[in-house]
Amino acid sequence: MILVIDTSSARSALALIEADGRVVHEEVDQSGPGFDLPARYRRIVEGRSLSRVAVATGPGSFTGLRVGVSFGLGIAIGLKVPIV
């Protein structure tokens, strides 16, 4: 299962995708403090095993990109899975 993170624009997204490309879960909402990455991550990943983390790297908001990359890197390091 691949966790996809996109915080590069006015709308942020988290998704879980199977290795074959099938979207298992997707959440899209306004970026900013209301888009609680940790809470959404815990809710969609609960009981699932991740094989990698994918993060959108732009173009886009510099701050948004830093948030997404930092969050994704923390998850990847913590779970010892690759980040792409």
PDB file of C-alpha atoms in Angstrom, residues 1-9 12-17 51-60 64-77 81-84:
ATOM      1  CA  MET A   1       0.000   0.000   0.000  1.00  0.00           C
ATOM      2  CA  ILE A   2       1.353   3.434  -0.973  1.00  0.00           C
ATOM      3  CA  LEU A   3       0.576   6.595   0.988  1.00  0.00           C
ATOM      4  CA  VAL A   4       0.353   9.624  -1.329  1.00  0.00           C
ATOM      5  CA  ILE A   5       0.672  13.140   0.100  1.00  0.00           C
ATOM      6  CA  ASP A   6       0.030  16.366  -1.826  1.00  0.00           C
ATOM      7  CA  THR A   7       0.144  19.657   0.068  1.00  0.00           C
ATOM      8  CA  SER A   8       1.446  21.771  -2.818  1.00  0.00           C
ATOM      9  CA  SER A   9      -1.652  23.846  -3.575  1.00  0.00           C
ATOM     10  CA  SER A  12      -4.333  19.174   0.073  1.00  0.00           C
ATOM     11  CA  ALA A  13      -4.777  15.455  -0.443  1.00  0.00           C
ATOM     12  CA  LEU A  14      -3.933  12.154   1.208  1.00  0.00           C
ATOM     13  CA  ALA A  15      -4.545   8.884  -0.594  1.00  0.00           C
ATOM     14  CA  LEU A  16      -3.869   5.189  -0.231  1.00  0.00           C
ATOM     15  CA  ILE A  17      -3.095   3.366  -3.450  1.00  0.00           C
ATOM     16  CA  SER A  51       5.174  -0.258   1.444  1.00  0.00           C
ATOM     17  CA  ARG A  52       6.228   3.304   0.551  1.00  0.00           C
ATOM     18  CA  VAL A  53       5.357   6.972   0.808  1.00  0.00           C
ATOM     19  CA  ALA A  54       4.990   9.256  -2.230  1.00  0.00           C
ATOM     20  CA  VAL A  55       5.011  13.041  -1.861  1.00  0.00           C
ATOM     21  CA  ALA A  56       4.217  15.705  -4.468  1.00  0.00           C
ATOM     22  CA  THR A  57       7.241  18.004  -4.801  1.00  0.00           C
ATOM     23  CA  GLY A  58       5.804  20.843  -6.836  1.00  0.00           C
ATOM     24  CA  PRO A  59       5.433  23.187  -8.350  1.00  0.00           C
ATOM     25  CA  GLY A  60       3.472  24.795  -5.583  1.00  0.00           C
ATOM     26  CA  GLY A  64       2.955  23.593   1.652  1.00  0.00           C
ATOM     27  CA  LEU A  65       5.700  21.559   0.002  1.00  0.00           C
ATOM     28  CA  ARG A  66       7.824  21.666   3.165  1.00  0.00           C
ATOM     29  CA  VAL A  67       4.876  20.452   5.233  1.00  0.00           C
ATOM     30  CA  GLY A  68       4.155  17.525   2.897  1.00  0.00           C
ATOM     31  CA  VAL A  69       7.778  16.474   2.462  1.00  0.00           C
ATOM     32  CA  SER A  70       8.508  16.736   6.201  1.00  0.00           C
ATOM     33  CA  PHE A  71       5.420  14.741   7.138  1.00  0.00           C
ATOM     34  CA  GLY A  72       6.118  12.102   4.485  1.00  0.00           C
ATOM     35  CA  LEU A  73       9.764  11.818   5.495  1.00  0.00           C
ATOM     36  CA  GLY A  74       8.803  11.369   9.138  1.00  0.00           C
ATOM     37  CA  ILE A  75       6.381   8.569   8.236  1.00  0.00           C
ATOM     38  CA  ALA A  76       8.900   6.891   5.916  1.00  0.00           C
ATOM     39  CA  ILE A  77      11.729   7.009   8.456  1.00  0.00           C
ATOM     40  CA  VAL A  81       9.855   2.361   4.041  1.00  0.00           C
ATOM     41  CA  PRO A  82      11.098   4.222   0.936  1.00  0.00           C
ATOM     42  CA  ILE A  83       9.930   7.728   0.106  1.00  0.00           C
ATOM     43  CA  VAL A  84       9.547   8.779  -3.513  1.00  0.00           C
TER      44      VAL A  84
END
